[in-house]
mmCIF file of C-alpha atoms and ligand atoms in Angstrom:
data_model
loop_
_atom_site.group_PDB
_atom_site.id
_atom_site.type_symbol
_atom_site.label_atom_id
_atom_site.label_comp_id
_atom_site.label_asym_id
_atom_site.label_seq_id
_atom_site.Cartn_x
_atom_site.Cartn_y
_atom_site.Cartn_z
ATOM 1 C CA UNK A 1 194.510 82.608 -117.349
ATOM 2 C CA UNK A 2 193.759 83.174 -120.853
ATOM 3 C CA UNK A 3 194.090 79.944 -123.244
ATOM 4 C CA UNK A 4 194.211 79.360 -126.901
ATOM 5 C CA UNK A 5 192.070 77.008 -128.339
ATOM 6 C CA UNK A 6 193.824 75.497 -131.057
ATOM 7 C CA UNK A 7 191.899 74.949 -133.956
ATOM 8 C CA UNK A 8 193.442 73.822 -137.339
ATOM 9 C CA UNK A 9 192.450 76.162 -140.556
ATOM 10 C CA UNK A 10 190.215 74.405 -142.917
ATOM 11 C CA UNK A 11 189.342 76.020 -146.429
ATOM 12 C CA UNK A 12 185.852 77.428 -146.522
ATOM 13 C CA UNK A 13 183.594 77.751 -149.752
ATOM 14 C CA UNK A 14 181.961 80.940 -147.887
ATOM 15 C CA UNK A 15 182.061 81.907 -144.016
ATOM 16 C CA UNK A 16 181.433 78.589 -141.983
ATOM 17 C CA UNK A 17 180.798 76.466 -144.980
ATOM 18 C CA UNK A 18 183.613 73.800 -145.430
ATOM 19 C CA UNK A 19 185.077 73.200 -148.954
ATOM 20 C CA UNK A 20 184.572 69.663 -149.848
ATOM 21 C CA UNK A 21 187.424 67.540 -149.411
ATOM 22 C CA UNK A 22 189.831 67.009 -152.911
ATOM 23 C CA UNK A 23 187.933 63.836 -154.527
ATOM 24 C CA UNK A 24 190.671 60.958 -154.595
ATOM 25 C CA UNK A 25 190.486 56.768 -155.688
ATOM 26 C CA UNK A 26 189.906 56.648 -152.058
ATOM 27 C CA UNK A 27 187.263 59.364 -150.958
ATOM 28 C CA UNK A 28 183.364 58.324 -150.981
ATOM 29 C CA UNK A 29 181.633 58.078 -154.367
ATOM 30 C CA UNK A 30 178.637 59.238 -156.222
ATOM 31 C CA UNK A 31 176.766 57.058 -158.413
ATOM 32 C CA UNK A 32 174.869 56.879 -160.978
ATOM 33 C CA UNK A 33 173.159 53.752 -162.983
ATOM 34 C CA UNK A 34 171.567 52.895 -166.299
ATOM 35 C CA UNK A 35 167.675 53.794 -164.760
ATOM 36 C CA UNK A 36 166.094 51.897 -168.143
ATOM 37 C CA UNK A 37 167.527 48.336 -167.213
ATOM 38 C CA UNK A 38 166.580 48.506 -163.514
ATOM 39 C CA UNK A 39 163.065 49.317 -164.646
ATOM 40 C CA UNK A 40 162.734 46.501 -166.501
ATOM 41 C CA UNK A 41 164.179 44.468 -163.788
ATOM 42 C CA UNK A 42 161.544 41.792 -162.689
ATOM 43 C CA UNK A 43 162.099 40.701 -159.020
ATOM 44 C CA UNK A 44 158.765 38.528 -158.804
ATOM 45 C CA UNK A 45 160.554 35.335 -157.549
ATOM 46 C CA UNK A 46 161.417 36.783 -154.152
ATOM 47 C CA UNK A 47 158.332 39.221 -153.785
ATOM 48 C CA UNK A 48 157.552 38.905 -150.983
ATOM 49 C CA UNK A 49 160.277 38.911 -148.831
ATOM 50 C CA UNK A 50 161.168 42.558 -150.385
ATOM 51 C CA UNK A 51 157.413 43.593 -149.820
ATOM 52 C CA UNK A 52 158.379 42.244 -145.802
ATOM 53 C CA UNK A 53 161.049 44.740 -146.031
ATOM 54 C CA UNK A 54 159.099 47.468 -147.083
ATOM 55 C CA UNK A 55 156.684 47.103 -144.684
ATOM 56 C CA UNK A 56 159.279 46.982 -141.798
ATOM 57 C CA UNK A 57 160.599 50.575 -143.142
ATOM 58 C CA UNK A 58 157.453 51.848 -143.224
ATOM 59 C CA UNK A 59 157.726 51.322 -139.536
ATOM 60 C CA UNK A 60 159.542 53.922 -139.220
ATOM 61 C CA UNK A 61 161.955 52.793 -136.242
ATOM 62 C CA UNK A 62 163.945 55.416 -136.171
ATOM 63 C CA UNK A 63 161.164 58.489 -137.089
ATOM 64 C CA UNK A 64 162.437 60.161 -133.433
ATOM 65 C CA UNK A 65 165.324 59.366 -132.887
ATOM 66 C CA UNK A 66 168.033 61.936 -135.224
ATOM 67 C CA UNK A 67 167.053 64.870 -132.240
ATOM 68 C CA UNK A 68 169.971 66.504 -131.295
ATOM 69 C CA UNK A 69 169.383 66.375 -127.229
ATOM 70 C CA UNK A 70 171.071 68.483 -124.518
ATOM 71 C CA UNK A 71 174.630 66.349 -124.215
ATOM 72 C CA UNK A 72 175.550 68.568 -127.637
ATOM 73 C CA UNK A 73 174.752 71.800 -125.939
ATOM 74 C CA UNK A 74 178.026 72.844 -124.396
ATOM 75 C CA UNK A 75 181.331 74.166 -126.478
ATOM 76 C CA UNK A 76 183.635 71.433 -127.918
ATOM 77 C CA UNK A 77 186.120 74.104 -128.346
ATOM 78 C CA UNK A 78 188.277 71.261 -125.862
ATOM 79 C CA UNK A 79 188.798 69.144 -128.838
ATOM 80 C CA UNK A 80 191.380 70.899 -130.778
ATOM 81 C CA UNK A 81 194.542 70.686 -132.832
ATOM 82 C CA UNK A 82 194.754 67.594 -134.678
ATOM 83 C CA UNK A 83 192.026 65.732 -132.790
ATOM 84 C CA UNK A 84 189.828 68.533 -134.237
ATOM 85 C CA UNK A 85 190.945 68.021 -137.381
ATOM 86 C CA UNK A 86 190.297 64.613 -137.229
ATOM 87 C CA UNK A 87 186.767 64.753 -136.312
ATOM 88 C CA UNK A 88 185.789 67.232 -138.913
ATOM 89 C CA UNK A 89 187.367 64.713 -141.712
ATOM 90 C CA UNK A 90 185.887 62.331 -140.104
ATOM 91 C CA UNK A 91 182.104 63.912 -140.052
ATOM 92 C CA UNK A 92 182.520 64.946 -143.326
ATOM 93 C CA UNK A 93 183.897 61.768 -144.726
ATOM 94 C CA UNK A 94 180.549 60.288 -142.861
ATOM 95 C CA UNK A 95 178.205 62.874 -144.501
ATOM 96 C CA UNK A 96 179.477 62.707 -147.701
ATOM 97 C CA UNK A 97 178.781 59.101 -147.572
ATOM 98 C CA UNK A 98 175.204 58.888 -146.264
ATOM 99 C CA UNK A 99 174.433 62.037 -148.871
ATOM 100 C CA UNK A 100 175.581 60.112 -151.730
ATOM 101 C CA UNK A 101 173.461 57.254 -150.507
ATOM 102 C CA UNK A 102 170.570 59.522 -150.142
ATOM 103 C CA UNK A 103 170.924 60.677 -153.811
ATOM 104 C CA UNK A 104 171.340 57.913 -155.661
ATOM 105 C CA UNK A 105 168.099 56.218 -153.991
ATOM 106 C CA UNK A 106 166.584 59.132 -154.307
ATOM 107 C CA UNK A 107 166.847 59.399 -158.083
ATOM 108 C CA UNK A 108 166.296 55.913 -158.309
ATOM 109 C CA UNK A 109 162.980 56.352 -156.433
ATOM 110 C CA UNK A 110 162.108 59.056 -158.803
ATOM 111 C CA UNK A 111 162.698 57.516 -161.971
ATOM 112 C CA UNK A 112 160.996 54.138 -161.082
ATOM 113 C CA UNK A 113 157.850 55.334 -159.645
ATOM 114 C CA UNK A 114 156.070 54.248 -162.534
ATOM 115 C CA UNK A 115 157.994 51.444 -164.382
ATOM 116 C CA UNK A 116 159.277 49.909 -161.270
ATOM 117 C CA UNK A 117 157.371 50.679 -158.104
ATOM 118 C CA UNK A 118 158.384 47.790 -156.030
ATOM 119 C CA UNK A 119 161.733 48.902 -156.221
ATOM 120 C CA UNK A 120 160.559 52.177 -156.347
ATOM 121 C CA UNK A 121 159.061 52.492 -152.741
ATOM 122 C CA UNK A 122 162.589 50.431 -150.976
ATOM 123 C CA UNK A 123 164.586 53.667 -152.672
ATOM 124 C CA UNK A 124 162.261 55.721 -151.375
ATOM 125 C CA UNK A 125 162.029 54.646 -147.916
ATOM 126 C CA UNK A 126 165.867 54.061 -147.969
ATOM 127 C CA UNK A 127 166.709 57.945 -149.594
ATOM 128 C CA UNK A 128 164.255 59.244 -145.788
ATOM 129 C CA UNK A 129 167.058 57.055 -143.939
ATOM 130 C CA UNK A 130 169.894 58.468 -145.771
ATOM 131 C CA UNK A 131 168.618 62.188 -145.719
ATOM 132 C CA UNK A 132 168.384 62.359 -141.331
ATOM 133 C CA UNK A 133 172.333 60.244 -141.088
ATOM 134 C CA UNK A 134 173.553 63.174 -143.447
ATOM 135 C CA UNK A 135 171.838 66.077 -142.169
ATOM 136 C CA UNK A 136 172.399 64.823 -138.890
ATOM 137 C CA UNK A 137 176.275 64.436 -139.434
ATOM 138 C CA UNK A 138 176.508 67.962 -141.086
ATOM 139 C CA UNK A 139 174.851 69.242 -137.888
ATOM 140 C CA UNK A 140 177.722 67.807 -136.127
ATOM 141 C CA UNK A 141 179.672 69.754 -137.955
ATOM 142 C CA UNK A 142 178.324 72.770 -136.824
ATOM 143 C CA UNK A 143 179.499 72.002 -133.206
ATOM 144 C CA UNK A 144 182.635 72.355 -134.772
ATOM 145 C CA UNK A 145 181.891 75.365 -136.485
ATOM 146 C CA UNK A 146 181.652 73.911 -140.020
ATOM 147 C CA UNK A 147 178.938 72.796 -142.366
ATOM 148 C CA UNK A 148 178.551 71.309 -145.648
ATOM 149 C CA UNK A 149 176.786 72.707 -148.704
ATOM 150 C CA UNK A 150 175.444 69.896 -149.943
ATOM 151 C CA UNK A 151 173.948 71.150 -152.815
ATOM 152 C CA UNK A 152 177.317 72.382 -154.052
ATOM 153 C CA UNK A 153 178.266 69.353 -153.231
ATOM 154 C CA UNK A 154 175.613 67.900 -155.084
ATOM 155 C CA UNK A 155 176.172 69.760 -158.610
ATOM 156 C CA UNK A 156 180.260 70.058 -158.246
ATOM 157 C CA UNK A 157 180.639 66.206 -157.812
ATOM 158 C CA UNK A 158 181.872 63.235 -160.687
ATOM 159 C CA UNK A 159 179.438 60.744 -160.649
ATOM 160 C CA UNK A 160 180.343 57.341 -161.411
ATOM 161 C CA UNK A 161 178.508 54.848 -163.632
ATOM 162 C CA UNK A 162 177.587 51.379 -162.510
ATOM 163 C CA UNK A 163 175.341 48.804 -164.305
ATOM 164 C CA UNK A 164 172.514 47.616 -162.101
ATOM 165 C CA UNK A 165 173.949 44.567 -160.940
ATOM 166 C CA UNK A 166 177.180 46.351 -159.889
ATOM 167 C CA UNK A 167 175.351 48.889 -158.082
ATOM 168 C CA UNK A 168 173.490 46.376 -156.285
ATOM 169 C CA UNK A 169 176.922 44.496 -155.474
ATOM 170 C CA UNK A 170 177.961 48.049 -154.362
ATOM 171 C CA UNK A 171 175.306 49.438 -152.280
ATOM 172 C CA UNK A 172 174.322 45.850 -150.459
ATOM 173 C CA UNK A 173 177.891 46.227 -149.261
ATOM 174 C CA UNK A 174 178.562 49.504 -148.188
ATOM 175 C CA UNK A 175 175.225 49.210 -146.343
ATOM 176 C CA UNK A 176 176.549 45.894 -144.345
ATOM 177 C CA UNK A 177 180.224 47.541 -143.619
ATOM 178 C CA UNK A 178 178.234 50.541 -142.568
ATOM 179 C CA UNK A 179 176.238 48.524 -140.074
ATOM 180 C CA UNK A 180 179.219 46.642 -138.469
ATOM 181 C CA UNK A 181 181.950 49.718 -138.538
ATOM 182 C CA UNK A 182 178.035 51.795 -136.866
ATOM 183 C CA UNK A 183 177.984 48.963 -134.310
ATOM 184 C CA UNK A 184 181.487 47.859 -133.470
ATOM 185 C CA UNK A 185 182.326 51.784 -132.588
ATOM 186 C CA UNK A 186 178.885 51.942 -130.599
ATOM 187 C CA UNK A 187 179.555 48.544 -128.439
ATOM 188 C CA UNK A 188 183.357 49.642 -127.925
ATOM 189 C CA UNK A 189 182.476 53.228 -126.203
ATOM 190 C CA UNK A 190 179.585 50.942 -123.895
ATOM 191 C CA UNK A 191 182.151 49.033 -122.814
ATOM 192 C CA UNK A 192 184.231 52.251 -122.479
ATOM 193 C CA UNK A 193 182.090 55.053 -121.821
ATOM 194 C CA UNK A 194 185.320 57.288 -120.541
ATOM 195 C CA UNK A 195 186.668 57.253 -124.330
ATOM 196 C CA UNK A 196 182.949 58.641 -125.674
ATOM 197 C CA UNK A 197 184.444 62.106 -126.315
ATOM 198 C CA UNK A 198 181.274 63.421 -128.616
ATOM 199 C CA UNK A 199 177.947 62.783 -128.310
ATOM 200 C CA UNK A 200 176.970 61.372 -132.269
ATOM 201 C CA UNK A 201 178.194 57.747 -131.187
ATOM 202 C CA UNK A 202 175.469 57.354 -128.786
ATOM 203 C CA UNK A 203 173.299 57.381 -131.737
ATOM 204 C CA UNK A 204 174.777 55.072 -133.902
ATOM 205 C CA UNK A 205 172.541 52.113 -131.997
ATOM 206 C CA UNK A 206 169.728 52.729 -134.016
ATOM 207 C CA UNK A 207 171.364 54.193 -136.911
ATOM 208 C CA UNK A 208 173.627 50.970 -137.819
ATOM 209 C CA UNK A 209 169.816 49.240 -137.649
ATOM 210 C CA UNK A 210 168.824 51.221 -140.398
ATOM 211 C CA UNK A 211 172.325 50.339 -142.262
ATOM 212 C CA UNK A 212 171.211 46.497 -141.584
ATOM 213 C CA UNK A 213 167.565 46.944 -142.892
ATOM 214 C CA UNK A 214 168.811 48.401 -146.260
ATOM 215 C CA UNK A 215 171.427 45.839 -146.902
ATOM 216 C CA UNK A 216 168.576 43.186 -146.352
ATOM 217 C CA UNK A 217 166.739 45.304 -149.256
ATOM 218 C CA UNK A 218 169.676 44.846 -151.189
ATOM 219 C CA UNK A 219 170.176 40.975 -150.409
ATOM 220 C CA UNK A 220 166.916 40.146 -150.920
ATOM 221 C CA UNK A 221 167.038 41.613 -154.279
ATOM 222 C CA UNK A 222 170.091 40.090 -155.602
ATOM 223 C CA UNK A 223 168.307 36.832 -154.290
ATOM 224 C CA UNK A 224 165.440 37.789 -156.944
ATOM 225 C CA UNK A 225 168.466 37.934 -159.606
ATOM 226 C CA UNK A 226 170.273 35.050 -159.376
ATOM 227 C CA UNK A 227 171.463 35.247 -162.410
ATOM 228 C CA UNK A 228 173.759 38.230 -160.523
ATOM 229 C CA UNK A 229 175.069 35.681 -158.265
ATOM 230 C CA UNK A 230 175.756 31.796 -159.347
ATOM 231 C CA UNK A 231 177.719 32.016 -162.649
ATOM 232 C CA UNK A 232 181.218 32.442 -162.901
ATOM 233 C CA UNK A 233 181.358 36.241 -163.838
ATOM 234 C CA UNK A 234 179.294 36.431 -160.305
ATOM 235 C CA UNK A 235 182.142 35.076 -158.694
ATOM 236 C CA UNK A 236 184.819 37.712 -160.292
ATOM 237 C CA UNK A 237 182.963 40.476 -159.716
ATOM 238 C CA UNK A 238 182.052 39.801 -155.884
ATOM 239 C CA UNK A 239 185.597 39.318 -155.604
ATOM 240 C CA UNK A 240 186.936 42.313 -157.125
ATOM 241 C CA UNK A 241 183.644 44.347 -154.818
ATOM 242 C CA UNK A 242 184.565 42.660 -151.426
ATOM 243 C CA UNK A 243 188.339 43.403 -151.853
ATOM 244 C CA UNK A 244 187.684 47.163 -153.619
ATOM 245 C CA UNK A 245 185.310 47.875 -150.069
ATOM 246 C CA UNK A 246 187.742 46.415 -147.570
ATOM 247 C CA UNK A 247 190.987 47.751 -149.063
ATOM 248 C CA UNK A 248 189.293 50.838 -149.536
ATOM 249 C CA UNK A 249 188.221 51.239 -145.495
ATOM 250 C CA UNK A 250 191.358 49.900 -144.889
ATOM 251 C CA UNK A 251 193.679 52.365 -146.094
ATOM 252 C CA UNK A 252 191.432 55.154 -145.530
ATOM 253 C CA UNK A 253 191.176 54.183 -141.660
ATOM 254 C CA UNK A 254 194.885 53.293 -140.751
ATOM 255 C CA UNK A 255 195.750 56.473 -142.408
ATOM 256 C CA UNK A 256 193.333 58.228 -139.845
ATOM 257 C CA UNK A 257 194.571 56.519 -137.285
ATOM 258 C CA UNK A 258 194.592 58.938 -134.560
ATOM 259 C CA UNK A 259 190.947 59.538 -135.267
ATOM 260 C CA UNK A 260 190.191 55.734 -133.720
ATOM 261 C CA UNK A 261 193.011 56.730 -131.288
ATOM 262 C CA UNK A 262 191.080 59.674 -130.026
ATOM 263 C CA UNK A 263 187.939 57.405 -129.074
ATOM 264 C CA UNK A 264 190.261 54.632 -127.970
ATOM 265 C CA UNK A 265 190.316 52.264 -130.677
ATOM 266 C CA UNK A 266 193.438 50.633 -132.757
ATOM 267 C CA UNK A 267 192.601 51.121 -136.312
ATOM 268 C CA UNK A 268 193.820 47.893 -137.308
ATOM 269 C CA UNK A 269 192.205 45.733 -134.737
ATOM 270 C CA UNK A 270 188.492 47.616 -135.564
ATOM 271 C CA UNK A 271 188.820 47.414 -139.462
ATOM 272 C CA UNK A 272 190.346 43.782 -139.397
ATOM 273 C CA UNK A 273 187.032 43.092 -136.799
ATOM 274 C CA UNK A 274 185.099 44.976 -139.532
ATOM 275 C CA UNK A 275 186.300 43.492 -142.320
ATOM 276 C CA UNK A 276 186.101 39.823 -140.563
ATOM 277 C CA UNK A 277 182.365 40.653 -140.076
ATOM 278 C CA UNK A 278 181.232 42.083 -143.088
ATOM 279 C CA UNK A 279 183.272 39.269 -144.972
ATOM 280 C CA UNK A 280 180.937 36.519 -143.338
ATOM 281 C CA UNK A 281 177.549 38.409 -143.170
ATOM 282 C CA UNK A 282 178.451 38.510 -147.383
ATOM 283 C CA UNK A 283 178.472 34.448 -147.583
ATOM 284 C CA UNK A 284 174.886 34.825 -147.051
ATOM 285 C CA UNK A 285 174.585 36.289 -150.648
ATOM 286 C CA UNK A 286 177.640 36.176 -152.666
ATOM 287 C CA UNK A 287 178.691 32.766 -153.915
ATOM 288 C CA UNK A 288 182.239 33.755 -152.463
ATOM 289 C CA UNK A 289 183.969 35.313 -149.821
ATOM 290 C CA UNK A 290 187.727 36.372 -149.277
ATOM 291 C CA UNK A 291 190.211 34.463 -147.373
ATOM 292 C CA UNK A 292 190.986 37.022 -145.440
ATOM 293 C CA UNK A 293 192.774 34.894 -143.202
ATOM 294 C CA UNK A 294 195.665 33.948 -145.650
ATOM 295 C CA UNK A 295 198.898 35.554 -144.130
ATOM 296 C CA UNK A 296 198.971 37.522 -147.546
ATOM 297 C CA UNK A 297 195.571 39.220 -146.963
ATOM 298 C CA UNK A 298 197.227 41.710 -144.368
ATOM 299 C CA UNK A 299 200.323 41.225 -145.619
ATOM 300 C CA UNK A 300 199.207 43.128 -149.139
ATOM 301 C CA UNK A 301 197.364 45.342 -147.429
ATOM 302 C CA UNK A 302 199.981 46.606 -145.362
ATOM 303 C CA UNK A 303 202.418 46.962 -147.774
ATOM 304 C CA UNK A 304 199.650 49.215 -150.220
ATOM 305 C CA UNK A 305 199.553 50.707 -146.628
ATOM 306 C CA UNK A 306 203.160 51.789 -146.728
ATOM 307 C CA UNK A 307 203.174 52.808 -150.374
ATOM 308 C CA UNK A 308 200.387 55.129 -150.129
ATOM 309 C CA UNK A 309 202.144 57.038 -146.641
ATOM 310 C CA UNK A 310 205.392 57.277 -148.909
ATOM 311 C CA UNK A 311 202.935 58.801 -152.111
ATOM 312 C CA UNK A 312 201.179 61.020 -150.192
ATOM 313 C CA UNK A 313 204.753 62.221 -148.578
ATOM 314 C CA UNK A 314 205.987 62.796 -151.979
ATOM 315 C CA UNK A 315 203.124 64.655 -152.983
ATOM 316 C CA UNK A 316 203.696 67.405 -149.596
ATOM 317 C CA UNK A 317 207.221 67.688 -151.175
ATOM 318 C CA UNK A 318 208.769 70.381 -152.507
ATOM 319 C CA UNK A 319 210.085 68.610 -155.696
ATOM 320 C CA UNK A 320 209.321 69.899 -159.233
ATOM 321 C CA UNK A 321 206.013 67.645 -160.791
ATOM 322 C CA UNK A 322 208.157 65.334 -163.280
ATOM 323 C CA UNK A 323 210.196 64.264 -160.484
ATOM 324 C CA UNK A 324 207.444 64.088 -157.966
ATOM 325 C CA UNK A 325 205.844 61.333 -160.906
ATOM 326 C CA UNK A 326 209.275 59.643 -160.902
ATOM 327 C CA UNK A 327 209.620 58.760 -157.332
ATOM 328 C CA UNK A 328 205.782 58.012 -157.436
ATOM 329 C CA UNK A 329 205.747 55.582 -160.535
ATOM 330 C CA UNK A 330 207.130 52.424 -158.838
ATOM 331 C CA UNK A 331 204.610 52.493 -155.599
ATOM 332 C CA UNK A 332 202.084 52.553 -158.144
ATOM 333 C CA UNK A 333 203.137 49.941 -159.976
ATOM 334 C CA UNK A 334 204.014 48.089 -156.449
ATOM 335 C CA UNK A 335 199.973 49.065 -155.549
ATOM 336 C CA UNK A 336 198.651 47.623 -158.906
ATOM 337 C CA UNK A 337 201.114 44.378 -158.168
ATOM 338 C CA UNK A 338 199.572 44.057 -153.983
ATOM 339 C CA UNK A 339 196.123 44.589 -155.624
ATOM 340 C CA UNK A 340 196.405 41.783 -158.476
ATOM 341 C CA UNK A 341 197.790 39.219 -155.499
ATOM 342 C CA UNK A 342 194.860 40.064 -153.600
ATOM 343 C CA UNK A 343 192.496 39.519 -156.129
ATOM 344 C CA UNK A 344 194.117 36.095 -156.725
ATOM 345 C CA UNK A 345 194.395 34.957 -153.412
ATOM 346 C CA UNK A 346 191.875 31.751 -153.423
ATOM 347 C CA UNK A 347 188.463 32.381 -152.336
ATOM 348 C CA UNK A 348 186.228 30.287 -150.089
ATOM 349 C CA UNK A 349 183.179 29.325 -151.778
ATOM 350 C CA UNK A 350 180.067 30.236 -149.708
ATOM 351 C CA UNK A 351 177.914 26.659 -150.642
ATOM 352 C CA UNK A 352 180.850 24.750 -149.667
ATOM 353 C CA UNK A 353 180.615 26.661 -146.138
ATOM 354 C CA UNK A 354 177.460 26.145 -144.609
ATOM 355 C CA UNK A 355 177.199 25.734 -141.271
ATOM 356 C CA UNK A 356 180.247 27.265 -140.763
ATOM 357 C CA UNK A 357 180.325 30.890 -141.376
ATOM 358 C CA UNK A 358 176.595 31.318 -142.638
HETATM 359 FE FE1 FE2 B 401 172.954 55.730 -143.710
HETATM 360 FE FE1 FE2 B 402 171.967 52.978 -145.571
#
């Protein structure tokens, strides 16, 4: 019996080599900072915990562990159709985000070898980290017959410009969510090793560690500013961070739903587990955390869920652009409205909480 593997078409810069996904509000970022003010930046009051943290990446835990071993040896030409498609957006969406991790701490590392070189060596150490998770993830995507060009990716990308302390705000966060959304898919497929359908989660043990070691970098160095985190701009901003980041993962992951299907996960239930996480590891730092447990939080949410399914059907339509804008113009304005409630939604101040969620 002869049978077709299905496997969907994806657009291809040259043979093999994937063109990078359309950038969008919600697709991962590249950044870039103003490099004069962070080396001037004088972290002396909490040297030595960032010199601890140095020292424990110069360990090197994870030096052996990104070798691909003989579970990826065998065709995966079983996952197809949408699954397939899926995965690919899924490993790219991954890659993109550990490469742009990678070169922002790589440049940073560059530029501050001399003015800053405390901070200098963490980038460093961090940009070795971020270099195997990407290269590793685009090797994935060669099971899949795909690859990356990162340095098209690289030259053909915006890059976005964030002060120091916002990429600090930034960075320690995407590093925490990145440990708990690493861990909470690794300890779901132990507990149900029939749903493990690709070999790459078995790694993400280790690989959420590193995620956890550079958001310590990143806490212990907004604990050497704390002029980033008690006033009352502080509190804004880590509110309008912790809500961008969560709405963000949100949206993107319900709307890739049958990805977290496919490895037997409910979207919701993992990012609201995700989010609940990542919102208490954050009282450690940030003088505030969300309420996420106000019936509004998910309530918003959803609703921003709903507009953006009915946007993106408008955009697949057929109708003429002007029209297209028309019909699109009041779930903006309904997004901008769920986004302004969120933001205003009281949050719980992290001094007032000890004991409880620290
Ligand atoms: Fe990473
Ligand atoms: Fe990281």
């Amino acid at each position: 019996m002869v049978t077709t593997v299905q496997k969907p078409e994806f657009e291809e810069l040259r043979p093999g080599i994937k063109t990078p996904a359309k950038e969008t509000i919600l697709t991962p970022r590249f950044y870039t900072t103003d490099f004069e003010e962070m080396a001037k930046m004088d972290l002396s009051v909490n040297e030595d915990e960032l010199r601890a943290i140095i020292a424990e990446f110069k360990q090197d835990y994870n030096r052996h562990h990104f070798v691909r071993n003989a579970d990826f040896e065998q065709s995966w030409d079983h996952i197809d159709g949408e699954t397939r498609r899926l995965f690919v957006e899924f490993l790219e969406r991954s890659c993109t985000a550990e490469f742009s991790g990678f070169l922002l701490y790589k440049e940073l590392g560059r530029r501050l070898k001399n003015t800053n070189p405390l901070l200098a060596e963490g980038f460093n150490l961090m940009s070795r980290d971020e270099a195997r998770h990407a290269g590793f993830l685009n090797k994935a995507l060669t099971d899949f017959n795909l690859s990356l060009d990162l340095g098209f990716l690289t030259k053909s990308r915006k890059y976005t410009f964030f002060k120091p302390k916002f990429i600090f705000y930034a960075t320690y966060l995407s590093e925490k969510i990145g440990y708990w959304r690493y861990i909470t898919i690794y300890r779901h497929l132990e507990q149900n090793p029939e749903s493990r359908i690709y070999p790459i989660f078995k790694f993400f043990e280790n690989w959420c560690q590193d995620e956890n070691r550079h958001g310590d970098f990143f806490d212990a160095v907004l604990k050497a500013k704390p002029e980033f985190l008690n006033d009352w701009r502080a509190k804004l901003w880590c509110r309008f961070f912790l809500l961008s980041v969560f709405a963000t993962m949100y949206l993107n992951d319900l709307h890739r739903s049958g990805f977290y299907a496919s490895i037997g996960l409910d979207a919701r239930d993992y990012d609201k587990k995700v989010i609940e996480k990542t919102n208490e590891t954050a009282g450690r730092v940030f003088p505030i955390i969300l309420d996420i447990e106000n019936p509004n939080f998910y309530g918003k949410l959803e609703k921003c869920f709903s507009n953006c399914e009915q946007l993106r059907a408008i955009d697949a339509s057929t109708s003429p652009a002007p029209i297209k804008f028309l019909r699109k113009l009041p779930l903006f304005v309904s997004n901008a409205a769920q986004f302004i409630g969120l933001y205003f939604i009281k949050p719980l101040q992290t001094d007032t909480l000890q004991g409880c969620v620290r």
